[in-house]
Tab-separated table of C-alpha atoms and ligand atoms in Angstrom:
chain	number	residue	atom	x	y	z
A	1	UNK	CA	98.214	-69.507	250.398
A	2	UNK	CA	99.271	-71.029	247.113
A	3	UNK	CA	97.106	-70.349	244.109
A	4	UNK	CA	97.833	-73.873	242.822
A	5	UNK	CA	95.816	-75.238	245.718
A	6	UNK	CA	92.672	-73.377	244.730
A	7	UNK	CA	90.227	-75.608	242.872
A	8	UNK	CA	88.198	-74.057	240.067
A	9	UNK	CA	84.954	-72.689	241.364
A	10	UNK	CA	86.208	-72.070	244.878
A	11	UNK	CA	88.123	-68.817	244.458
A	12	UNK	CA	87.468	-66.551	247.399
A	13	UNK	CA	87.673	-62.767	247.517
A	14	UNK	CA	91.118	-63.115	249.133
A	15	UNK	CA	92.361	-65.174	246.209
A	16	UNK	CA	91.019	-62.669	243.741
A	17	UNK	CA	92.853	-59.856	245.520
A	18	UNK	CA	96.015	-61.911	245.578
A	19	UNK	CA	95.721	-62.615	241.876
A	20	UNK	CA	94.844	-59.092	240.853
A	21	UNK	CA	97.368	-57.513	243.208
A	22	UNK	CA	100.301	-58.510	241.019
A	23	UNK	CA	98.579	-57.592	237.784
A	24	UNK	CA	99.603	-53.995	237.447
A	25	UNK	CA	103.237	-54.648	238.358
A	26	UNK	CA	103.569	-57.524	235.906
A	27	UNK	CA	101.699	-55.851	233.080
A	28	UNK	CA	103.919	-52.796	233.100
A	29	UNK	CA	107.014	-54.969	233.014
A	30	UNK	CA	106.213	-57.294	230.134
A	31	UNK	CA	103.727	-55.895	227.653
A	32	UNK	CA	105.434	-54.969	224.453
A	33	UNK	CA	107.177	-56.900	221.737
A	34	UNK	CA	108.198	-60.298	223.016
A	35	UNK	CA	110.698	-62.903	221.928
A	36	UNK	CA	111.323	-65.656	224.455
A	37	UNK	CA	108.931	-68.370	225.593
A	38	UNK	CA	108.884	-66.879	229.089
A	39	UNK	CA	108.079	-63.421	227.675
A	40	UNK	CA	105.263	-64.850	225.589
A	41	UNK	CA	103.743	-66.688	228.555
A	42	UNK	CA	103.957	-63.690	230.845
A	43	UNK	CA	103.070	-61.217	228.084
A	44	UNK	CA	99.921	-63.120	227.167
A	45	UNK	CA	98.684	-63.401	230.741
A	46	UNK	CA	99.480	-59.743	231.463
A	47	UNK	CA	97.803	-58.552	228.272
A	48	UNK	CA	94.545	-60.256	229.186
A	49	UNK	CA	94.837	-59.326	232.835
A	50	UNK	CA	95.103	-55.674	231.814
A	51	UNK	CA	91.891	-56.173	229.851
A	52	UNK	CA	89.929	-57.331	232.857
A	53	UNK	CA	90.676	-61.071	232.942
A	54	UNK	CA	91.297	-62.873	236.215
A	55	UNK	CA	94.637	-64.700	235.982
A	56	UNK	CA	95.167	-68.258	237.164
A	57	UNK	CA	98.233	-70.482	236.911
A	58	UNK	CA	97.876	-74.052	235.677
A	59	UNK	CA	95.675	-76.539	237.408
A	60	UNK	CA	96.744	-80.152	237.795
A	61	UNK	CA	97.211	-82.383	234.744
A	62	UNK	CA	94.784	-84.797	236.346
A	63	UNK	CA	91.132	-83.863	235.900
A	64	UNK	CA	89.048	-83.417	239.053
A	65	UNK	CA	87.089	-86.530	240.175
A	66	UNK	CA	83.805	-85.140	238.865
A	67	UNK	CA	85.232	-85.067	235.323
A	68	UNK	CA	85.990	-88.627	234.178
A	69	UNK	CA	85.866	-87.643	230.474
A	70	UNK	CA	89.647	-87.851	229.875
A	71	UNK	CA	92.703	-89.360	231.570
A	72	UNK	CA	94.556	-86.054	231.519
A	73	UNK	CA	93.650	-82.438	231.033
A	74	UNK	CA	93.644	-82.177	227.253
A	75	UNK	CA	92.549	-78.545	226.801
A	76	UNK	CA	92.931	-75.303	228.708
A	77	UNK	CA	89.159	-75.051	229.075
A	78	UNK	CA	88.710	-78.402	230.732
A	79	UNK	CA	89.142	-77.308	234.367
A	80	UNK	CA	86.612	-74.548	233.618
A	81	UNK	CA	83.868	-76.807	232.253
A	82	UNK	CA	81.427	-76.176	235.142
A	83	UNK	CA	81.531	-72.450	234.311
A	84	UNK	CA	80.755	-73.031	230.639
A	85	UNK	CA	77.935	-75.439	231.357
A	86	UNK	CA	76.408	-73.016	233.852
A	87	UNK	CA	76.661	-75.525	236.730
A	88	UNK	CA	78.841	-73.116	238.695
A	89	UNK	CA	79.079	-69.357	238.832
A	90	UNK	CA	82.610	-68.170	237.879
A	91	UNK	CA	84.256	-65.715	240.309
A	92	UNK	CA	84.735	-63.326	237.376
A	93	UNK	CA	83.317	-63.166	233.843
A	94	UNK	CA	86.788	-63.209	232.235
A	95	UNK	CA	89.708	-65.549	232.959
A	96	UNK	CA	93.180	-65.987	231.563
A	97	UNK	CA	95.265	-69.080	232.256
A	98	UNK	CA	98.281	-71.087	231.237
A	99	UNK	CA	97.451	-74.774	231.516
A	100	UNK	CA	99.616	-77.895	231.425
A	101	UNK	CA	98.125	-80.200	228.809
A	102	UNK	CA	98.923	-83.825	228.003
A	103	UNK	CA	97.411	-85.347	224.887
A	104	UNK	CA	98.535	-88.896	225.439
A	105	UNK	CA	95.672	-91.013	226.668
A	106	UNK	CA	92.472	-92.432	225.197
A	107	UNK	CA	91.207	-90.724	222.062
A	108	UNK	CA	92.936	-87.432	222.936
A	109	UNK	CA	96.305	-88.698	221.868
A	110	UNK	CA	99.002	-87.054	219.803
A	111	UNK	CA	101.666	-89.483	220.978
A	112	UNK	CA	102.276	-91.165	217.659
A	113	UNK	CA	102.725	-87.855	215.842
A	114	UNK	CA	105.498	-86.744	218.173
A	115	UNK	CA	108.873	-86.837	216.526
A	116	UNK	CA	107.520	-86.899	212.984
A	117	UNK	CA	106.472	-83.252	212.562
A	118	UNK	CA	107.856	-79.850	213.472
A	119	UNK	CA	104.840	-78.901	215.555
A	120	UNK	CA	103.500	-81.874	217.520
A	121	UNK	CA	104.106	-82.366	221.204
A	122	UNK	CA	102.044	-84.509	223.531
A	123	UNK	CA	102.962	-82.389	226.545
A	124	UNK	CA	102.557	-78.666	226.121
A	125	UNK	CA	101.368	-75.465	227.702
A	126	UNK	CA	98.168	-73.834	226.511
A	127	UNK	CA	97.561	-70.132	226.935
A	128	UNK	CA	93.928	-69.120	226.995
A	129	UNK	CA	91.468	-66.305	227.488
A	130	UNK	CA	87.940	-67.163	228.509
A	131	UNK	CA	84.676	-65.271	228.668
A	132	UNK	CA	81.677	-66.633	230.526
A	133	UNK	CA	78.695	-64.868	229.031
A	134	UNK	CA	80.715	-61.666	228.620
A	135	UNK	CA	82.316	-60.802	225.250
A	136	UNK	CA	81.620	-63.150	222.336
A	137	UNK	CA	82.865	-63.583	218.753
A	138	UNK	CA	83.714	-59.955	217.963
A	139	UNK	CA	85.424	-59.402	221.295
A	140	UNK	CA	87.504	-62.554	220.958
A	141	UNK	CA	88.543	-61.672	217.418
A	142	UNK	CA	89.520	-58.096	218.370
A	143	UNK	CA	91.592	-59.219	221.356
A	144	UNK	CA	93.356	-61.972	219.421
A	145	UNK	CA	94.154	-59.644	216.535
A	146	UNK	CA	95.557	-56.946	218.801
A	147	UNK	CA	97.703	-59.462	220.634
A	148	UNK	CA	99.206	-61.180	217.594
A	149	UNK	CA	99.800	-58.096	215.479
A	150	UNK	CA	100.804	-55.521	218.104
A	151	UNK	CA	102.375	-57.618	220.834
A	152	UNK	CA	103.690	-60.711	219.096
A	153	UNK	CA	104.568	-58.541	216.125
A	154	UNK	CA	103.278	-61.050	213.529
A	155	UNK	CA	102.712	-59.647	210.062
A	156	UNK	CA	98.964	-59.177	209.456
A	157	UNK	CA	99.224	-60.294	205.820
A	158	UNK	CA	100.522	-63.684	206.894
A	159	UNK	CA	97.605	-64.467	209.158
A	160	UNK	CA	94.878	-66.670	207.699
A	161	UNK	CA	91.832	-67.262	209.894
A	162	UNK	CA	89.681	-70.312	209.317
A	163	UNK	CA	85.966	-70.395	210.153
A	164	UNK	CA	83.330	-73.103	210.538
A	165	UNK	CA	81.877	-73.965	207.127
A	166	UNK	CA	78.567	-75.252	208.536
A	167	UNK	CA	77.184	-78.767	208.817
A	168	UNK	CA	73.703	-79.962	207.842
A	169	UNK	CA	73.764	-82.723	210.447
A	170	UNK	CA	74.230	-80.153	213.180
A	171	UNK	CA	71.683	-77.871	211.513
A	172	UNK	CA	74.238	-75.045	211.326
A	173	UNK	CA	75.312	-72.918	208.365
A	174	UNK	CA	78.606	-71.134	207.706
A	175	UNK	CA	79.737	-68.913	210.572
A	176	UNK	CA	78.941	-65.589	208.902
A	177	UNK	CA	79.440	-63.621	212.100
A	178	UNK	CA	83.032	-64.819	212.362
A	179	UNK	CA	83.641	-64.028	208.673
A	180	UNK	CA	82.270	-60.514	209.194
A	181	UNK	CA	84.366	-60.113	212.345
A	182	UNK	CA	87.626	-60.879	210.539
A	183	UNK	CA	86.685	-58.673	207.574
A	184	UNK	CA	85.834	-55.806	209.934
A	185	UNK	CA	89.411	-55.712	211.219
A	186	UNK	CA	90.766	-55.820	207.694
A	187	UNK	CA	91.387	-59.451	206.731
A	188	UNK	CA	90.439	-59.881	203.058
A	189	UNK	CA	87.680	-62.436	202.345
A	190	UNK	CA	89.974	-64.683	200.332
A	191	UNK	CA	92.242	-65.188	203.334
A	192	UNK	CA	89.324	-66.394	205.501
A	193	UNK	CA	89.036	-70.131	204.906
A	194	UNK	CA	85.855	-72.090	205.742
A	195	UNK	CA	86.594	-75.602	207.003
A	196	UNK	CA	84.243	-78.472	207.883
A	197	UNK	CA	83.140	-79.786	211.247
A	198	UNK	CA	86.114	-82.141	211.550
A	199	UNK	CA	88.439	-79.123	211.626
A	200	UNK	CA	86.436	-76.177	212.899
A	201	UNK	CA	83.842	-77.363	215.346
A	202	UNK	CA	85.367	-77.866	218.752
A	203	UNK	CA	83.851	-80.938	220.323
A	204	UNK	CA	83.806	-81.476	224.053
A	205	UNK	CA	86.707	-83.242	225.727
A	206	UNK	CA	84.951	-86.592	226.165
A	207	UNK	CA	81.658	-87.477	224.484
A	208	UNK	CA	79.252	-84.820	225.709
A	209	UNK	CA	79.459	-81.283	227.041
A	210	UNK	CA	80.044	-77.673	226.013
A	211	UNK	CA	81.151	-77.154	222.411
A	212	UNK	CA	80.881	-74.764	219.501
A	213	UNK	CA	82.176	-73.612	216.137
A	214	UNK	CA	85.708	-72.312	216.144
A	215	UNK	CA	87.962	-70.007	214.218
A	216	UNK	CA	91.660	-70.759	214.055
A	217	UNK	CA	94.563	-68.462	213.375
A	218	UNK	CA	97.070	-69.882	210.939
A	219	UNK	CA	100.395	-68.312	210.143
A	220	UNK	CA	101.856	-68.523	206.658
A	221	UNK	CA	105.481	-69.499	207.252
A	222	UNK	CA	106.311	-68.892	203.617
A	223	UNK	CA	106.361	-70.691	200.300
A	224	UNK	CA	109.625	-72.411	201.131
A	225	UNK	CA	107.722	-74.527	203.681
A	226	UNK	CA	104.920	-75.358	201.233
A	227	UNK	CA	104.073	-78.254	198.971
A	228	UNK	CA	103.641	-75.955	195.986
A	229	UNK	CA	100.240	-77.385	195.036
A	230	UNK	CA	97.748	-74.759	193.806
A	231	UNK	CA	95.201	-75.625	196.510
A	232	UNK	CA	97.695	-75.352	199.383
A	233	UNK	CA	95.985	-73.361	202.153
A	234	UNK	CA	95.314	-73.622	205.888
A	235	UNK	CA	94.231	-77.197	206.582
A	236	UNK	CA	96.663	-78.555	203.943
A	237	UNK	CA	97.877	-81.932	205.148
A	238	UNK	CA	100.705	-82.289	202.653
A	239	UNK	CA	103.039	-79.702	204.149
A	240	UNK	CA	103.798	-77.501	207.129
A	241	UNK	CA	103.510	-74.109	205.452
A	242	UNK	CA	100.501	-72.956	207.459
A	243	UNK	CA	100.937	-73.299	211.188
A	244	UNK	CA	97.741	-73.373	213.179
A	245	UNK	CA	98.573	-71.745	216.485
A	246	UNK	CA	95.527	-70.203	218.139
A	247	UNK	CA	92.019	-71.590	218.334
A	248	UNK	CA	89.097	-69.329	219.212
A	249	UNK	CA	86.107	-71.421	220.243
A	250	UNK	CA	82.664	-69.855	220.304
A	251	UNK	CA	81.307	-72.042	223.054
A	252	UNK	CA	77.550	-71.801	222.835
A	253	UNK	CA	76.143	-75.338	222.605
A	254	UNK	CA	75.892	-78.483	224.659
A	255	UNK	CA	76.451	-81.708	222.722
A	256	UNK	CA	74.241	-84.570	223.913
A	257	UNK	CA	74.896	-88.302	223.680
A	258	UNK	CA	72.416	-88.618	220.781
A	259	UNK	CA	74.406	-86.066	218.781
A	260	UNK	CA	71.947	-83.202	219.185
A	261	UNK	CA	72.831	-79.665	220.249
A	262	UNK	CA	71.070	-77.368	222.690
A	263	UNK	CA	72.139	-73.809	223.523
A	264	UNK	CA	74.167	-73.245	226.683
A	265	UNK	CA	72.699	-70.783	229.211
A	266	UNK	CA	75.208	-68.184	227.931
A	267	UNK	CA	77.447	-67.584	224.941
A	268	UNK	CA	81.074	-68.071	225.984
A	269	UNK	CA	84.587	-67.835	224.634
A	270	UNK	CA	87.320	-70.455	225.058
A	271	UNK	CA	90.626	-69.882	223.327
A	272	UNK	CA	93.817	-71.897	223.211
A	273	UNK	CA	97.178	-70.624	221.998
A	274	UNK	CA	99.895	-73.273	222.090
A	275	UNK	CA	102.817	-71.663	223.913
A	276	UNK	CA	105.429	-73.688	222.041
A	277	UNK	CA	103.932	-72.929	218.621
A	278	UNK	CA	103.646	-69.249	219.520
A	279	UNK	CA	107.324	-69.220	220.482
A	280	UNK	CA	108.196	-70.948	217.218
A	281	UNK	CA	106.627	-68.032	215.322
A	282	UNK	CA	108.216	-65.348	217.492
A	283	UNK	CA	111.638	-66.853	216.987
A	284	UNK	CA	111.094	-67.850	213.349
A	285	UNK	CA	112.259	-71.305	214.400
A	286	UNK	CA	112.064	-74.367	212.160
A	287	UNK	CA	110.186	-76.376	214.750
A	288	UNK	CA	108.955	-76.093	218.319
A	289	UNK	CA	112.045	-78.078	219.317
A	290	UNK	CA	114.253	-75.285	218.015
A	291	UNK	CA	112.774	-72.673	220.355
A	292	UNK	CA	114.474	-71.358	223.468
A	293	UNK	CA	111.904	-73.212	225.564
A	294	UNK	CA	113.424	-76.539	224.533
A	295	UNK	CA	117.020	-75.459	223.892
A	296	UNK	CA	118.430	-76.544	227.247
A	297	UNK	CA	116.874	-80.008	226.901
A	298	UNK	CA	117.931	-80.493	223.290
A	299	UNK	CA	121.489	-79.339	224.095
A	300	UNK	CA	121.679	-81.832	226.922
A	301	UNK	CA	120.553	-84.683	224.654
A	302	UNK	CA	123.146	-83.695	222.054
A	303	UNK	CA	125.906	-83.459	224.632
A	304	UNK	CA	125.112	-86.742	226.336
A	305	UNK	CA	124.571	-88.761	223.180
A	306	UNK	CA	127.193	-87.095	221.027
A	307	UNK	CA	124.634	-87.106	218.200
A	308	UNK	CA	123.383	-83.832	216.681
A	309	UNK	CA	119.651	-83.079	216.505
A	310	UNK	CA	119.233	-82.945	212.743
A	311	UNK	CA	122.038	-85.203	211.598
A	312	UNK	CA	119.635	-87.932	210.363
A	313	UNK	CA	115.894	-88.702	210.427
A	314	UNK	CA	116.547	-91.253	213.193
A	315	UNK	CA	118.394	-88.664	215.289
A	316	UNK	CA	115.729	-86.005	214.740
A	317	UNK	CA	112.945	-88.305	215.835
A	318	UNK	CA	114.913	-89.507	218.850
A	319	UNK	CA	115.686	-85.977	220.045
A	320	UNK	CA	112.103	-84.810	219.642
A	321	UNK	CA	110.599	-87.818	221.382
A	322	UNK	CA	113.074	-87.585	224.262
A	323	UNK	CA	112.378	-83.883	224.658
A	324	UNK	CA	108.589	-84.212	224.605
A	325	UNK	CA	108.273	-87.439	226.558
A	326	UNK	CA	110.892	-86.246	229.028
A	327	UNK	CA	108.617	-83.320	229.828
A	328	UNK	CA	105.540	-85.530	230.005
A	329	UNK	CA	107.148	-88.046	232.375
A	330	UNK	CA	108.514	-85.262	234.564
A	331	UNK	CA	105.193	-83.478	234.976
A	332	UNK	CA	103.293	-86.727	235.503
A	333	UNK	CA	105.653	-88.259	238.032
A	334	UNK	CA	105.788	-84.886	239.840
A	335	UNK	CA	102.027	-85.156	240.264
A	336	UNK	CA	102.375	-88.559	241.908
A	337	UNK	CA	101.567	-90.856	238.958
A	338	UNK	CA	103.570	-94.110	238.962
A	339	UNK	CA	104.139	-96.449	236.009
A	340	UNK	CA	101.588	-99.247	235.812
A	341	UNK	CA	99.616	-101.443	233.447
A	342	UNK	CA	96.514	-99.351	233.008
A	343	UNK	CA	95.112	-95.849	232.925
A	344	UNK	CA	97.440	-92.978	233.783
A	345	UNK	CA	100.157	-95.324	234.995
A	346	UNK	CA	100.218	-97.026	231.600
A	347	UNK	CA	100.639	-93.723	229.807
A	348	UNK	CA	103.572	-92.829	232.069
A	349	UNK	CA	105.036	-96.283	231.415
A	350	UNK	CA	104.669	-95.761	227.648
A	351	UNK	CA	106.303	-92.327	227.811
A	352	UNK	CA	109.310	-93.696	229.694
A	353	UNK	CA	109.612	-96.796	227.519
A	354	UNK	CA	109.331	-94.914	224.234
A	355	UNK	CA	111.980	-92.515	225.502
A	356	UNK	CA	114.283	-95.411	226.415
A	357	UNK	CA	113.822	-96.975	222.955
A	358	UNK	CA	114.654	-93.710	221.219
A	359	UNK	CA	117.581	-93.036	223.545
A	360	UNK	CA	119.056	-96.396	222.602
A	361	UNK	CA	118.916	-95.323	218.956
A	362	UNK	CA	121.361	-92.493	219.575
A	363	UNK	CA	123.455	-94.323	222.127
A	364	UNK	CA	122.125	-92.446	225.142
A	365	UNK	CA	122.038	-94.312	228.437
A	366	UNK	CA	120.399	-93.192	231.631
A	367	UNK	CA	117.162	-91.549	230.556
A	368	UNK	CA	116.472	-91.069	234.266
A	369	UNK	CA	118.907	-88.143	234.244
A	370	UNK	CA	116.821	-86.296	231.645
A	371	UNK	CA	114.153	-85.051	234.100
A	372	UNK	CA	116.865	-83.133	235.978
A	373	UNK	CA	117.361	-80.886	232.952
A	374	UNK	CA	113.636	-80.484	232.496
A	375	UNK	CA	113.274	-79.448	236.119
A	376	UNK	CA	115.868	-76.772	235.459
A	377	UNK	CA	113.946	-75.632	232.393
A	378	UNK	CA	110.367	-75.545	233.670
A	379	UNK	CA	111.051	-75.174	237.402
A	380	UNK	CA	110.896	-71.381	237.489
A	381	UNK	CA	107.257	-71.602	236.398
A	382	UNK	CA	106.152	-74.941	237.892
A	383	UNK	CA	107.259	-75.234	241.542
A	384	UNK	CA	105.676	-78.706	241.940
A	385	UNK	CA	108.280	-80.078	239.551
A	386	UNK	CA	111.130	-78.680	241.643
A	387	UNK	CA	109.616	-79.933	244.889
A	388	UNK	CA	109.322	-83.482	243.530
A	389	UNK	CA	112.532	-83.635	241.487
A	390	UNK	CA	114.124	-86.476	243.486
A	391	UNK	CA	110.987	-88.567	243.334
A	392	UNK	CA	110.666	-88.088	239.567
A	393	UNK	CA	114.210	-89.275	239.000
A	394	UNK	CA	113.627	-92.364	241.139
A	395	UNK	CA	110.381	-93.286	239.353
A	396	UNK	CA	112.027	-92.997	235.953
A	397	UNK	CA	115.171	-94.849	237.052
A	398	UNK	CA	113.255	-97.883	238.319
A	399	UNK	CA	111.089	-98.137	235.230
A	400	UNK	CA	114.059	-97.680	232.946
A	401	UNK	CA	116.082	-100.420	234.667
A	402	UNK	CA	113.223	-102.864	234.427
A	403	UNK	CA	112.537	-102.055	230.797
A	404	UNK	CA	116.126	-102.085	229.533
A	405	UNK	CA	116.409	-105.825	230.203
A	406	UNK	CA	113.174	-106.478	228.345
A	407	UNK	CA	114.297	-104.281	225.507
A	408	UNK	CA	117.652	-106.002	225.098
A	409	UNK	CA	116.125	-109.489	224.990
A	410	UNK	CA	113.167	-108.513	222.792
A	411	UNK	CA	115.270	-106.508	220.348
A	412	UNK	CA	117.427	-109.543	219.616
A	413	UNK	CA	114.335	-111.572	218.735
A	414	UNK	CA	112.846	-108.695	216.757
A	415	UNK	CA	116.023	-108.118	214.735
A	416	UNK	CA	116.002	-111.765	213.690
A	417	UNK	CA	112.476	-111.632	212.263
A	418	UNK	CA	112.193	-111.673	208.491
A	419	UNK	CA	112.034	-107.985	207.495
A	420	UNK	CA	110.706	-108.680	204.015
A	421	UNK	CA	107.143	-109.543	205.017
A	422	UNK	CA	104.563	-108.373	207.578
A	423	UNK	CA	105.145	-109.475	211.143
A	424	UNK	CA	102.677	-112.255	211.869
A	425	UNK	CA	100.220	-112.364	214.754
A	426	UNK	CA	102.170	-115.296	216.211
A	427	UNK	CA	105.477	-113.452	216.216
A	428	UNK	CA	103.932	-110.305	217.691
A	429	UNK	CA	102.284	-112.462	220.330
A	430	UNK	CA	105.506	-114.270	221.233
A	431	UNK	CA	107.331	-110.945	221.519
A	432	UNK	CA	104.661	-109.671	223.905
A	433	UNK	CA	103.884	-112.772	225.939
A	434	UNK	CA	107.376	-114.274	226.210
A	435	UNK	CA	109.632	-111.228	225.982
A	436	UNK	CA	107.359	-108.517	227.426
A	437	UNK	CA	107.659	-106.472	224.237
A	438	UNK	CA	104.572	-104.206	224.089
A	439	UNK	CA	102.641	-104.347	220.796
A	440	UNK	CA	102.982	-100.564	220.327
A	441	UNK	CA	106.751	-101.011	220.349
A	442	UNK	CA	106.642	-103.847	217.821
A	443	UNK	CA	104.475	-101.693	215.552
A	444	UNK	CA	106.727	-98.666	215.892
A	445	UNK	CA	109.959	-100.570	215.251
A	446	UNK	CA	108.345	-102.371	212.315
A	447	UNK	CA	107.154	-99.066	210.860
A	448	UNK	CA	110.679	-97.768	211.009
A	449	UNK	CA	111.779	-100.615	208.754
A	450	UNK	CA	108.763	-100.101	206.513
A	451	UNK	CA	107.084	-103.268	207.712
A	452	UNK	CA	103.462	-103.983	208.698
A	453	UNK	CA	102.244	-105.970	211.707
A	454	UNK	CA	99.131	-108.144	211.889
A	455	UNK	CA	97.753	-106.217	214.866
A	456	UNK	CA	94.185	-107.569	214.563
A	457	UNK	CA	95.500	-111.123	214.553
A	458	UNK	CA	97.684	-110.281	217.529
A	459	UNK	CA	94.680	-108.958	219.456
A	460	UNK	CA	92.700	-112.130	218.744
A	461	UNK	CA	95.615	-114.288	219.909
A	462	UNK	CA	95.905	-112.175	223.056
A	463	UNK	CA	92.177	-112.456	223.782
A	464	UNK	CA	92.277	-116.267	223.357
A	465	UNK	CA	95.314	-116.425	225.616
A	466	UNK	CA	93.542	-114.398	228.316
A	467	UNK	CA	90.507	-116.630	228.153
A	468	UNK	CA	92.589	-119.771	228.560
A	469	UNK	CA	94.559	-118.384	231.481
B	501	LIG	N1	89.516	-75.844	223.599
B	501	LIG	C1	90.198	-75.382	222.436
B	501	LIG	C2	91.426	-76.187	222.115
B	501	LIG	O1	91.907	-76.914	222.949
B	501	LIG	C3	90.588	-73.939	222.613
B	501	LIG	O2	91.140	-73.722	223.852
B	501	LIG	O3	91.932	-76.061	221.035
């Protein structure tokens, strides 16, 4: 039996034995101070397993048919939704998982941020501990604190928790229980930052469903990463001094379509610690792309292109996008997604095409060879990627070949456009309709030369065109 084949909600006693059987062995081997990405992943799962959590590996990136809320799994809790809502009885009251997550479709997209910051990836792994009606706020806070201070070895004085500040529209006040929880374990009041709903109320993936206030752990990376403004604190959007890395969600409400909240049958915990961000802290790395988890991929890009990662802003962006999108395309194609014009296929197409555009920037041909390195990197943990390696390469190769021709022709036309004024709707339309140049690409290339695009006008032209044809 392979645990990957077990759908949430169907775990049998045999599966539970299988899962728990390895727990003691693994826990003894890895709990302690950790450094590498692999140690963090295993250390996290073992830590929670030792504290009574049932361990599961990642479920598919594609949500089950009964959950049409997102194109891809966009949070570690998503495969567990039926347990939070009370629709299904979980096989155990505590779970721990590592989940493949892709935030690249619909409103759950981080795609455009990738490449521009030290911490954004669209494809990442989310570590989580979950309680279904078992421990609640205090339990989650205690466990998180023990893990980050004793096992990750992070300095307690550098940890700044945020809490939900309250929201009159939701009829909720400041989360005083969370404040008291953090103070109880010794965090001074002034390092506990209340933030509004937009930051600290975790909404359901999709429009309706389980949700709740949350409390996020931020790590102060030091003044040298800060903007120096007196009000710089967690939530600051001017700099990358405070890195938000672990979100504790107190999942106790159901959000309805009319915006109202009702209590869930039980109070639950859903947490998400970004593996790559965690590794960045452990290794005191400048960005997630500088961690050991990405090293092999970044080295390959440098070797093949002959261009160093941080030699220029163009090179940095190209390396980061290739690294992130390379992972996304590999995981997606390994799960059987093929490039297409809508839905999941369109996202895969965008990932490959953006990667090809960025590769061209640093003189790298043959993006289809990139997945091979990613397979080497993530294969030890994700067997489905190894099993489908040949197929992934083929999918990427075909899409790349097709797109390179388009890119060459379209780039010539683009480069000849007047760079001193906004790109008109007509020009954007011609690029798309005649040269197959997607609007997202026109916008991105224009942005890089500091130029705007009349996207609304373009959309109108496109709509008229569709009507006529
Ligand atoms: N659902 C929350 C998040 O994705 C915590 O896991 O941040």
